[in-house]
Tab-separated table of C-alpha atoms in Angstrom:
chain	number	residue	atom	x	y	z
A	426	MET	CA	-26.182	-13.058	-2.471
A	427	THR	CA	-27.985	-10.458	-3.546
A	428	LEU	CA	-27.552	-8.783	-7.201
A	429	THR	CA	-26.176	-5.709	-5.423
A	430	GLU	CA	-23.713	-7.956	-3.427
A	431	PHE	CA	-22.585	-9.612	-6.692
A	432	ILE	CA	-22.081	-6.410	-8.124
A	433	GLN	CA	-20.257	-5.250	-5.402
A	434	ILE	CA	-17.774	-8.184	-5.532
A	435	ILE	CA	-17.170	-7.576	-9.022
A	436	MET	CA	-16.701	-3.899	-8.587
A	437	GLY	CA	-14.163	-4.569	-5.613
A	438	PHE	CA	-12.052	-6.755	-8.217
A	439	ILE	CA	-11.943	-3.952	-10.806
A	440	GLY	CA	-10.726	-1.676	-7.941
A	441	SER	CA	-8.035	-3.881	-6.804
A	442	LEU	CA	-6.951	-4.593	-10.121
A	443	GLY	CA	-6.971	-0.914	-11.030
A	444	PHE	CA	-4.603	-0.432	-7.701
A	445	ALA	CA	-2.276	-3.494	-8.825
A	446	ILE	CA	-1.601	-1.855	-11.898
A	447	LEU	CA	-0.946	1.562	-10.347
A	448	PHE	CA	1.586	-0.402	-7.804
A	449	ASN	CA	3.062	-1.834	-11.082
A	450	ILE	CA	2.394	-5.497	-10.613
A	451	ARG	CA	2.657	-7.842	-13.833
A	452	GLY	CA	2.004	-11.260	-14.948
A	453	LYS	CA	0.853	-13.956	-13.008
A	454	ARG	CA	1.141	-11.861	-9.919
A	455	LEU	CA	-1.216	-9.256	-11.405
A	456	LEU	CA	-3.883	-11.751	-11.656
A	457	PHE	CA	-3.552	-13.167	-7.956
A	458	ALA	CA	-3.252	-9.674	-6.578
A	459	SER	CA	-6.566	-8.829	-8.155
A	460	LEU	CA	-8.223	-11.897	-7.270
A	461	GLY	CA	-7.026	-11.268	-3.486
A	462	GLY	CA	-9.786	-7.948	-3.752
A	463	LEU	CA	-12.415	-10.295	-5.277
A	464	LEU	CA	-11.769	-12.778	-2.327
A	465	SER	CA	-12.156	-10.271	0.296
A	466	TRP	CA	-15.372	-8.604	-0.343
A	467	LEU	CA	-16.823	-12.236	-1.118
A	468	LEU	CA	-15.699	-13.518	2.235
A	469	PHE	CA	-17.145	-10.354	3.706
A	470	VAL	CA	-20.594	-11.071	2.096
A	471	LEU	CA	-20.557	-14.281	2.938
A	472	LEU	CA	-19.769	-14.020	6.626
A	473	GLY	CA	-22.598	-11.547	6.758
A	474	ASN	CA	-24.876	-14.641	6.995
A	475	PHE	CA	-23.257	-15.555	10.224
A	476	LEU	CA	-22.002	-12.438	11.638
A	477	ALA	CA	-23.978	-8.995	11.901
A	478	ASP	CA	-20.827	-7.042	13.455
A	479	GLU	CA	-18.959	-5.472	10.583
A	480	ALA	CA	-16.063	-4.713	12.501
A	481	LEU	CA	-15.544	-8.347	13.370
A	482	ARG	CA	-15.953	-9.423	9.915
A	483	TYR	CA	-13.491	-6.857	8.730
A	484	PHE	CA	-10.964	-8.669	11.430
A	485	ILE	CA	-11.838	-12.120	10.247
A	486	VAL	CA	-11.474	-11.405	6.450
A	487	ALA	CA	-8.460	-9.387	7.001
A	488	MET	CA	-6.618	-12.488	8.685
A	489	ILE	CA	-8.025	-14.990	5.961
A	490	ILE	CA	-6.753	-12.451	3.247
A	491	SER	CA	-3.541	-12.103	4.963
A	492	ALA	CA	-2.981	-15.707	5.179
A	493	TYR	CA	-3.628	-16.030	1.420
A	494	ALA	CA	-1.243	-13.462	0.861
A	495	GLU	CA	1.607	-15.102	2.754
A	496	VAL	CA	0.849	-18.302	0.932
A	497	MET	CA	0.852	-16.824	-2.576
A	498	ALA	CA	3.945	-14.798	-1.723
A	499	ARG	CA	5.766	-18.377	-0.993
A	500	ILE	CA	4.244	-19.910	-4.008
A	501	LEU	CA	5.282	-17.075	-6.504
A	502	LYS	CA	8.522	-16.337	-4.565
A	503	THR	CA	7.653	-12.392	-4.148
A	504	PRO	CA	7.385	-10.382	-1.264
A	505	THR	CA	3.853	-10.454	0.692
A	506	THR	CA	3.123	-6.686	0.286
A	507	THR	CA	2.204	-7.576	-3.338
A	508	PHE	CA	-0.819	-9.580	-2.341
A	509	ILE	CA	-1.754	-7.554	1.043
A	510	ALA	CA	-1.813	-4.108	-0.563
A	511	THR	CA	-4.156	-4.873	-3.341
A	512	SER	CA	-6.420	-7.457	-1.550
A	513	ILE	CA	-7.465	-5.093	1.188
A	514	ILE	CA	-8.207	-2.515	-1.131
A	515	PRO	CA	-12.138	-3.112	-1.033
A	516	LEU	CA	-11.952	-3.040	2.556
A	517	VAL	CA	-10.630	0.420	3.095
A	518	PRO	CA	-13.416	2.344	4.596
A	519	GLY	CA	-13.413	5.254	2.108
A	520	SER	CA	-17.185	5.821	2.399
A	521	ALA	CA	-17.205	5.695	6.129
A	522	LEU	CA	-14.527	8.507	6.054
A	523	TYR	CA	-16.107	10.657	3.536
A	524	TYR	CA	-19.044	10.640	5.829
A	525	THR	CA	-17.452	11.270	8.785
A	526	MET	CA	-16.052	14.352	7.097
A	527	ALA	CA	-19.260	15.516	5.678
A	528	HIS	CA	-20.946	15.261	9.296
A	529	ALA	CA	-18.348	17.051	10.472
A	530	PHE	CA	-18.648	19.986	8.159
A	531	GLU	CA	-22.440	19.860	8.580
A	532	GLY	CA	-21.895	20.416	12.193
A	533	ASP	CA	-23.798	17.207	12.834
A	534	ALA	CA	-21.886	16.264	15.873
A	535	GLU	CA	-24.055	13.180	16.677
A	536	ASN	CA	-23.900	11.265	13.367
A	537	PHE	CA	-20.008	12.893	12.951
A	538	ILE	CA	-18.810	10.940	16.164
A	539	ALA	CA	-20.537	7.843	15.322
A	540	LYS	CA	-19.370	7.793	11.937
A	541	ALA	CA	-15.956	8.491	13.069
A	542	ILE	CA	-15.832	5.709	15.832
A	543	TYR	CA	-17.126	3.388	12.918
A	544	THR	CA	-14.380	4.570	10.632
A	545	LEU	CA	-11.872	3.847	13.529
A	546	GLN	CA	-13.325	0.320	14.198
A	547	LEU	CA	-13.158	-0.790	10.747
A	548	SER	CA	-9.505	0.612	10.135
A	549	CYS	CA	-8.093	-1.240	13.191
A	550	ALA	CA	-10.249	-4.400	12.777
A	551	LEU	CA	-8.595	-4.232	9.078
A	552	ALA	CA	-5.110	-3.590	10.250
A	553	LEU	CA	-5.113	-5.422	13.510
A	554	GLY	CA	-6.324	-8.745	11.295
A	555	VAL	CA	-3.222	-8.165	8.816
A	556	VAL	CA	-0.901	-7.909	11.924
A	557	VAL	CA	-1.912	-10.736	13.953
A	558	VAL	CA	-1.201	-13.111	10.562
A	559	THR	CA	2.103	-11.098	9.984
A	560	ALA	CA	3.397	-11.837	13.806
A	561	PHE	CA	2.235	-15.343	13.553
A	562	THR	CA	4.082	-16.079	10.412
A	563	ARG	CA	7.035	-14.531	11.360
A	564	LEU	CA	6.916	-16.481	14.750
A	565	VAL	CA	6.729	-19.810	12.839
A	566	TYR	CA	9.613	-18.740	10.557
A	567	ARG	CA	11.798	-17.880	13.522
A	568	LEU	CA	10.910	-20.930	15.147
A	569	LYS	CA	11.995	-23.217	12.114
A	570	GLU	CA	15.006	-21.087	11.450
A	571	LYS	CA	16.285	-21.866	14.684
A	572	ARG	CA	15.250	-25.722	14.669
A	573	GLY	CA	17.286	-25.649	11.439
A	574	HIS	CA	20.771	-24.103	13.210
A	575	HIS	CA	20.535	-26.884	16.027
B	466	MET	CA	34.041	-6.030	0.520
B	467	ARG	CA	33.623	-2.031	-0.016
B	468	LYS	CA	32.293	-2.771	-3.315
B	469	ILE	CA	29.698	-5.286	-2.042
B	470	PHE	CA	28.813	-3.092	0.691
B	471	ASN	CA	27.892	-0.454	-1.853
B	472	CYS	CA	25.607	-3.123	-3.687
B	473	ILE	CA	23.945	-4.175	-0.501
B	474	MET	CA	23.166	-0.446	0.212
B	475	ASP	CA	21.676	0.319	-3.109
B	476	ILE	CA	19.635	-2.682	-2.819
B	477	GLY	CA	18.206	-1.863	0.497
B	478	GLU	CA	17.636	1.565	-0.321
B	479	GLN	CA	15.881	0.483	-3.606
B	480	MET	CA	13.608	-2.003	-1.591
B	481	LEU	CA	12.672	0.841	0.726
B	482	ILE	CA	11.605	2.989	-1.989
B	483	CYS	CA	9.951	0.584	-3.630
B	484	GLY	CA	7.664	0.213	-0.599
B	485	ALA	CA	8.911	-2.844	1.362
B	486	GLU	CA	8.560	-3.058	5.059
B	487	VAL	CA	11.086	-1.988	7.275
B	488	HIS	CA	11.487	-5.381	8.756
B	489	ARG	CA	11.804	-6.922	5.484
B	490	VAL	CA	14.387	-4.813	4.334
B	491	GLU	CA	16.730	-5.240	7.326
B	492	ASP	CA	16.412	-8.888	7.309
B	493	SER	CA	17.634	-8.719	3.449
B	494	ILE	CA	20.497	-6.765	4.448
B	495	ASN	CA	21.632	-8.961	7.321
B	496	ARG	CA	21.095	-11.902	5.184
B	497	MET	CA	23.426	-10.456	2.342
B	498	CYS	CA	26.116	-9.079	4.785
B	499	ALA	CA	26.008	-12.751	6.255
B	500	ALA	CA	26.382	-14.312	3.121
B	501	PHE	CA	29.291	-12.194	2.330
B	502	GLY	CA	30.973	-13.240	5.583
B	503	ALA	CA	30.174	-10.547	7.736
B	504	GLU	CA	30.715	-11.296	11.390
B	505	ARG	CA	28.121	-8.983	12.364
B	506	SER	CA	26.007	-6.457	10.819
B	507	ASP	CA	24.155	-3.827	12.421
B	508	VAL	CA	21.024	-2.297	10.723
B	509	PHE	CA	18.809	0.393	11.526
B	510	ILE	CA	16.206	1.536	9.161
B	511	ILE	CA	13.334	3.934	9.138
B	512	THR	CA	11.483	5.019	6.718
B	513	SER	CA	13.621	8.176	5.737
B	514	SER	CA	16.838	6.875	6.744
B	515	MET	CA	19.289	3.665	6.910
B	516	VAL	CA	22.243	3.057	8.634
B	517	VAL	CA	24.439	0.172	8.439
B	518	THR	CA	27.777	-0.969	9.826
B	519	VAL	CA	29.365	-4.349	8.925
B	520	TYR	CA	32.076	-5.799	10.933
B	521	MET	CA	34.345	-8.235	9.108
B	522	PRO	CA	36.333	-11.009	10.288
B	523	ASP	CA	39.498	-9.220	9.074
B	524	GLU	CA	38.628	-6.467	11.878
B	525	SER	CA	37.592	-4.034	8.925
B	526	VAL	CA	34.571	-2.061	9.797
B	527	TYR	CA	32.219	-0.530	7.249
B	528	THR	CA	29.685	2.037	7.721
B	529	GLN	CA	27.007	3.695	5.427
B	530	THR	CA	24.046	6.066	5.961
B	531	ARG	CA	21.480	6.976	3.282
B	532	ARG	CA	18.815	9.587	3.161
B	533	ILE	CA	15.765	8.179	1.815
B	534	LYS	CA	13.518	10.468	0.089
B	535	GLY	CA	10.015	9.884	-1.423
B	536	ILE	CA	8.720	6.266	-0.968
B	537	GLY	CA	6.437	4.850	-3.406
B	538	THR	CA	5.134	1.431	-4.254
B	539	ASP	CA	6.578	-0.561	-7.329
B	540	ILE	CA	5.931	-4.263	-6.488
B	541	GLU	CA	7.783	-5.144	-10.110
B	542	LYS	CA	10.854	-3.706	-9.020
B	543	LEU	CA	10.765	-5.008	-5.446
B	544	HIS	CA	10.072	-8.421	-7.091
B	545	GLY	CA	13.183	-8.129	-8.980
B	546	LEU	CA	15.283	-6.688	-5.931
B	547	ASN	CA	13.949	-9.548	-3.802
B	548	ARG	CA	15.094	-12.257	-6.130
B	549	LEU	CA	18.402	-10.563	-6.501
B	550	SER	CA	18.746	-10.692	-2.530
B	551	ARG	CA	17.830	-14.043	-2.719
B	552	GLU	CA	20.477	-14.815	-5.509
B	553	ILE	CA	23.177	-12.950	-3.200
B	554	CYS	CA	22.521	-15.136	-0.543
B	555	SER	CA	22.325	-18.479	-2.313
B	556	GLU	CA	25.437	-18.286	-4.657
B	557	LYS	CA	28.306	-15.720	-4.505
B	558	LEU	CA	27.892	-13.030	-7.080
B	559	THR	CA	30.816	-10.771	-7.991
B	560	PRO	CA	29.823	-7.318	-7.402
B	561	GLU	CA	29.847	-6.463	-11.283
B	562	GLN	CA	27.455	-9.404	-11.835
B	563	ILE	CA	25.353	-7.812	-8.712
B	564	ARG	CA	25.894	-4.270	-10.577
B	565	SER	CA	24.677	-5.203	-13.892
B	566	GLU	CA	21.508	-7.209	-12.332
B	567	PHE	CA	20.723	-4.298	-10.199
B	568	ARG	CA	20.655	-2.033	-13.436
B	569	GLU	CA	18.584	-4.336	-14.911
B	570	ILE	CA	16.034	-4.129	-12.172
B	571	LEU	CA	16.238	-0.382	-12.054
B	572	ASN	CA	15.325	-0.261	-15.684
B	573	LEU	CA	11.957	-2.294	-15.560
B	574	ARG	CA	9.362	-0.428	-17.040
B	575	SER	CA	6.323	0.900	-14.995
B	576	TYR	CA	2.970	1.036	-17.043
B	577	PRO	CA	2.652	3.894	-19.295
B	578	LEU	CA	0.749	6.851	-18.297
B	579	TRP	CA	-2.576	6.176	-20.214
B	580	VAL	CA	-2.700	2.765	-18.493
B	581	GLU	CA	-2.252	4.538	-15.121
B	582	CYS	CA	-4.942	6.880	-16.369
B	583	ILE	CA	-7.313	3.954	-17.274
B	584	ALA	CA	-6.539	2.557	-13.732
B	585	TYR	CA	-7.396	5.697	-12.065
B	586	MET	CA	-10.515	5.817	-14.033
B	587	ALA	CA	-11.499	2.312	-13.153
B	588	VAL	CA	-11.036	2.421	-9.563
B	589	ALA	CA	-12.697	5.757	-9.157
B	590	ALA	CA	-16.085	4.433	-10.877
B	591	ALA	CA	-15.830	0.870	-9.424
B	592	PHE	CA	-15.689	2.266	-5.992
B	593	ALA	CA	-18.534	4.916	-6.949
B	594	VAL	CA	-20.768	1.698	-7.889
B	595	PHE	CA	-19.187	-0.413	-4.939
B	596	PHE	CA	-20.476	2.062	-2.447
B	597	GLY	CA	-23.925	2.282	-3.841
B	598	GLY	CA	-23.799	5.077	-6.777
B	599	GLY	CA	-25.547	4.457	-10.322
B	600	LEU	CA	-24.097	4.505	-13.579
B	601	SER	CA	-24.068	8.240	-13.917
B	602	ASP	CA	-22.335	8.430	-10.508
B	603	ALA	CA	-19.726	6.147	-11.961
B	604	ALA	CA	-19.533	8.167	-15.291
B	605	VAL	CA	-18.748	11.292	-13.300
B	606	ALA	CA	-16.253	9.603	-10.812
B	607	LEU	CA	-14.437	8.172	-13.928
B	608	VAL	CA	-13.935	11.381	-15.909
B	609	ILE	CA	-12.917	13.142	-12.243
B	610	GLY	CA	-10.393	9.948	-11.974
B	611	CYS	CA	-8.713	11.085	-15.191
B	612	ILE	CA	-8.271	14.339	-14.118
B	613	VAL	CA	-6.809	13.423	-10.740
B	614	ARG	CA	-3.865	11.479	-12.606
B	615	PHE	CA	-3.192	14.483	-14.581
B	616	ILE	CA	-3.010	16.547	-11.375
B	617	VAL	CA	-0.814	13.858	-9.669
B	618	LEU	CA	1.105	14.087	-12.664
B	619	ILE	CA	1.776	17.754	-12.688
B	620	ALA	CA	2.438	17.867	-9.090
B	621	ASP	CA	4.972	15.342	-9.347
B	622	LYS	CA	6.586	17.318	-12.227
B	623	ALA	CA	6.639	20.100	-9.660
B	624	SER	CA	7.949	18.066	-7.054
B	625	MET	CA	5.156	19.348	-4.535
B	626	ASN	CA	5.152	17.792	-1.264
B	627	LYS	CA	2.703	14.521	-1.263
B	628	ILE	CA	0.561	15.622	1.221
B	629	PHE	CA	-0.327	18.844	-0.062
B	630	THR	CA	-0.909	16.999	-3.564
B	631	LYS	CA	-3.586	15.062	-1.633
B	632	PHE	CA	-5.205	18.183	-0.184
B	633	LEU	CA	-5.432	19.811	-3.869
B	634	CYS	CA	-6.788	16.476	-5.448
B	635	SER	CA	-9.533	16.270	-2.684
B	636	PHE	CA	-10.500	19.903	-3.276
B	637	ALA	CA	-10.205	19.281	-7.121
B	638	VAL	CA	-12.586	16.051	-6.839
B	639	SER	CA	-15.172	17.886	-4.737
B	640	SER	CA	-15.344	20.835	-7.050
B	641	LEU	CA	-15.312	19.014	-9.944
B	642	ALA	CA	-18.357	16.630	-8.531
B	643	LEU	CA	-20.076	19.628	-8.103
B	644	VAL	CA	-19.607	20.684	-11.437
B	645	GLY	CA	-21.099	17.493	-12.507
B	646	MET	CA	-23.792	18.148	-10.073
B	647	LYS	CA	-24.936	21.522	-11.462
B	648	LEU	CA	-24.748	20.143	-15.210
B	649	GLY	CA	-27.668	17.803	-14.086
B	650	PHE	CA	-25.407	14.207	-14.248
B	651	ILE	CA	-25.679	13.349	-10.808
B	652	ASP	CA	-28.308	14.087	-7.793
B	653	SER	CA	-25.586	14.289	-4.922
B	654	ILE	CA	-21.780	14.391	-5.332
B	655	ASP	CA	-21.486	11.847	-2.462
B	656	LYS	CA	-20.647	8.522	-4.685
B	657	ALA	CA	-18.569	10.259	-7.278
B	658	VAL	CA	-16.174	11.726	-4.352
B	659	ILE	CA	-16.067	8.669	-2.392
B	660	GLY	CA	-14.955	6.687	-5.589
B	661	ASN	CA	-12.121	9.155	-5.763
B	662	ILE	CA	-11.245	9.365	-2.490
B	663	MET	CA	-10.511	5.749	-2.414
B	664	LEU	CA	-7.642	6.660	-4.736
B	665	LEU	CA	-6.337	9.246	-2.202
B	666	ILE	CA	-6.801	7.407	0.865
B	667	PRO	CA	-3.572	5.953	2.525
B	668	GLY	CA	-5.125	2.396	3.073
B	669	VAL	CA	-1.727	0.724	2.350
B	670	GLY	CA	0.284	3.475	4.395
B	671	LEU	CA	-1.980	2.534	7.208
B	672	THR	CA	-1.601	-1.103	7.312
B	673	ASN	CA	2.073	-1.248	6.472
B	674	GLY	CA	2.656	1.079	9.532
B	675	LEU	CA	0.684	-1.131	11.712
B	676	ARG	CA	2.467	-3.963	10.343
B	677	ASP	CA	5.812	-2.304	11.169
B	678	LEU	CA	4.706	-1.021	14.489
B	679	PHE	CA	3.606	-4.502	15.741
B	680	ALA	CA	6.722	-6.196	14.237
B	681	GLY	CA	8.801	-4.086	16.877
B	682	ASP	CA	9.814	-1.279	14.435
B	683	SER	CA	8.012	1.109	16.427
B	684	ILE	CA	9.586	4.293	14.810
B	685	ALA	CA	9.259	3.368	11.219
B	686	GLY	CA	5.817	2.130	12.115
B	687	LEU	CA	5.053	5.663	13.908
B	688	LEU	CA	6.415	7.566	11.004
B	689	ARG	CA	4.380	5.728	8.547
B	690	LEU	CA	1.160	5.925	10.788
B	691	ILE	CA	1.608	9.891	11.102
B	692	GLU	CA	2.007	9.946	7.400
B	693	ALA	CA	-1.283	8.099	6.945
B	694	VAL	CA	-3.268	10.271	9.279
B	695	LEU	CA	-1.641	13.361	7.919
B	696	THR	CA	-2.801	12.284	4.560
B	697	ALA	CA	-6.301	11.535	5.784
B	698	LEU	CA	-6.249	15.061	7.257
B	699	ALA	CA	-5.229	16.415	4.197
B	700	ILE	CA	-8.091	14.738	2.620
B	701	ALA	CA	-10.585	16.060	4.932
B	702	ALA	CA	-8.869	19.819	4.704
B	703	GLY	CA	-9.409	19.551	0.678
B	704	TYR	CA	-12.984	18.845	1.498
B	705	PHE	CA	-13.367	21.566	3.927
B	706	LEU	CA	-11.941	24.172	1.711
B	707	PHE	CA	-14.615	23.016	-0.725
B	708	VAL	CA	-17.262	23.371	1.863
B	709	VAL	CA	-16.260	26.715	3.000
B	710	THR	CA	-15.800	28.104	-0.433
B	711	MET	CA	-18.495	26.383	-2.577
B	712	GLY	CA	-20.515	24.333	-0.025
B	713	GLY	CA	-23.489	26.898	-0.615
B	714	ALA	CA	-23.893	25.413	-4.038
B	715	LEU	CA	-24.466	22.055	-2.519
B	716	LYS	CA	-28.092	22.757	-1.315
């Protein structure tokens, strides 16, 4: 891990903490919600040692983060949204979106399309990772509930 | 039952306003109705409206609709509402008990303005550095972040359309960054703008929309997605207005 990456992880944590405050999260939940942001970028950086493809890394990190959110939500008895909304913050492709716009208005078609596709890839990978875990958790709970009735 | 049904609707409505997913609210309402002995409950919720009908064993039927305006994110209230709805399911509360607990939850504080202001500044500065900016980029992003909070505050006071607010913020952010550049604090506006764009970007809306969509709540999911896309477009439009009016000064 380089110093730049270390600084990034800390900044990701601060960013998540800021959003957690804006979402009015308090107490113990504030800590674990912001830690999710730290975790997400830490994982992204660590996975970079094995995987070059960023979209794939986004997908994997999003899945792990959602699992973390589901577990924390059960432990602290609170909605999963608390941890998902804050943990994904460092993964939101703000920079890619900005450069997409910038290239568009510079009339730089080639770079615009490349950046736009990149932004889309990242957002889709992120959302899909979250969705996969959400769907899986719901399936498990539905099965559990059904068994409970019989 | 009528009193209880009112309470259940209020709880559901507030959950939605505080940023719960549609699936979650539908589930909670169904469970609460069942806890009070409803034979059947039909719940239909999209992000802007809810329709609920309960069928009681004595053949009485109740229906209510609610129009939902302005969804935000208030996790503290959501946490309280979630707890209340669990309590309702596990132990029978009287309508009066529910009412008083509900009122307590609505009165939960949010963070004071100055804390929110610091949060805006911290987010903007942190992401300016996160995306490769230096200390000076962070400093400019920080100042702009504070100003953005006040723009949002004024826009909310004027009950301005949320998407238009994003448009204004995006324009203001780029222009202020340009001022910072002209004053010689930063070499390019990129990082300072990106830090602040992170404040405006609808990342949560997008993920929640997709979550709803894939959970089978297609209409609610699509509405949220469209809102997220429109917001992103509004940010781009704000930036566009900036480039058209002041872009020449960038070079």
